[in-house]
């Protein structure tokens, strides 16, 4: 996602704004807004427009909405938040929530349709009314669950009015991370310039819990099912000359991912079980809401399924995590830059001699798909033992575990042996071949 694409998620709502958000709901899309945007319009929805692009031209579209309190409109009794539930819209997959606003405070954006930009005589469709304020800094908590934020250049109330219900967030790793919804300027008149208050996503969580029969958790769809990720798995990139030699194997592996989809295991269940223990960098919880970590998990579980000769189910997750652990980092650097984090990752419950699989956003450089203990510089062994997350008897992770990159199962077991796969067009024969390759690779000892 780039800055201009945020607009596709920002709607004109009465005299304010709103944010389109796709939760784990196959039939509905939500509009998150400030409650007073509806109340100030006599508790009605008078204007509701979104903006879509056709042939590089932006068009305004009215969103049909017949408001019914408690059925398709929900407001919090205390907090200044409300949710409009509309028929599902397609293509809203680049916005996810962030709750990491205490540690990550810089470089946020406020997106909405301020009043001073609205001129119905020359711009009846609000095409020129949109504005993003960049460089916003998150401040401390305020009353009624609000958070304070500071906009650069100290805009006044007239410049901000109409932004109510707009989104406060930031672009990261191809997503717009939504931190919350703009509510108001700060109360103190002598401090209003540039100081706003917004409702964090936790306020919307509170609203959702009040209506469990109508609203679902504000998680992106891919957390509800691995089915949203199957096409992005097992890409097995090769040159064009080898494409015909790998196509059958690639398609077979993608088909095998359906067993994980049908098992009932879902990303949100794995997240619920293990939380930040899934991450190399436990200070980056937003990674758990993204797609890449769950693409890695889909591939990992599919590989385990093939090796175990049986289907992995939710009840097996804890046992799997304590025998064959996947840890993920969203880095785009080479995985050797993550060694220090590997040293301090969470290994509780993992016995000595186990395999640790590392997933990252890029394939290893220089063909290094395994990091052996003997390659670790002595300086890295001099570490604060208090930071180690290991069980008794395990002093240094690289002396007790084998560290391999997730891509090694594609590179070492398939692509490097592509000639051996080029003539296999039988599912059982291919399954047996993959089982043998995976098992030999896992059982191989470090030199």
PDB file of C-alpha atoms in Angstrom, residues 4 6 23-24 37 40 80 97 120 128 155 176 178 185 253 262 267 275 278 305 309 319 349 386 424 440:
ATOM      1  CA  UNK A   4      -2.815   7.449  -2.085  1.00  0.00           C
ATOM      2  CA  UNK A   6      -5.555   4.842   1.916  1.00  0.00           C
ATOM      3  CA  UNK A  23     -13.194  -8.211   9.782  1.00  0.00           C
ATOM      4  CA  UNK A  24     -13.503 -11.991   9.819  1.00  0.00           C
ATOM      5  CA  UNK A  37     -20.833  11.889  13.675  1.00  0.00           C
ATOM      6  CA  UNK A  40     -24.965  15.262  15.370  1.00  0.00           C
ATOM      7  CA  UNK A  80     -17.241   7.939  21.203  1.00  0.00           C
ATOM      8  CA  UNK A  97      -5.324  -3.007  13.230  1.00  0.00           C
ATOM      9  CA  UNK A 120     -20.711  21.223  -2.627  1.00  0.00           C
ATOM     10  CA  UNK A 128     -11.331  17.235  -3.587  1.00  0.00           C
ATOM     11  CA  UNK A 155      -3.741  23.156  12.988  1.00  0.00           C
ATOM     12  CA  UNK A 176      -2.331   0.499   6.624  1.00  0.00           C
ATOM     13  CA  UNK A 178      -5.186   1.368  11.882  1.00  0.00           C
ATOM     14  CA  UNK A 185      -9.645  18.242  19.678  1.00  0.00           C
ATOM     15  CA  UNK A 253       1.711 -28.675  -2.539  1.00  0.00           C
ATOM     16  CA  UNK A 262     -10.169 -28.248   6.217  1.00  0.00           C
ATOM     17  CA  UNK A 267      -4.356 -18.444  12.303  1.00  0.00           C
ATOM     18  CA  UNK A 275       0.797 -15.148  21.129  1.00  0.00           C
ATOM     19  CA  UNK A 278       5.604 -17.165  17.698  1.00  0.00           C
ATOM     20  CA  UNK A 305       1.454 -33.024   7.530  1.00  0.00           C
ATOM     21  CA  UNK A 309       1.782 -39.171   7.330  1.00  0.00           C
ATOM     22  CA  UNK A 319       2.828 -30.922  21.015  1.00  0.00           C
ATOM     23  CA  UNK A 349       9.237 -26.364  26.419  1.00  0.00           C
ATOM     24  CA  UNK A 386      19.006 -13.167  32.202  1.00  0.00           C
ATOM     25  CA  UNK A 424       6.838 -37.316 -11.476  1.00  0.00           C
ATOM     26  CA  UNK A 440      16.283 -36.969   5.289  1.00  0.00           C
TER      27      UNK A 440
END
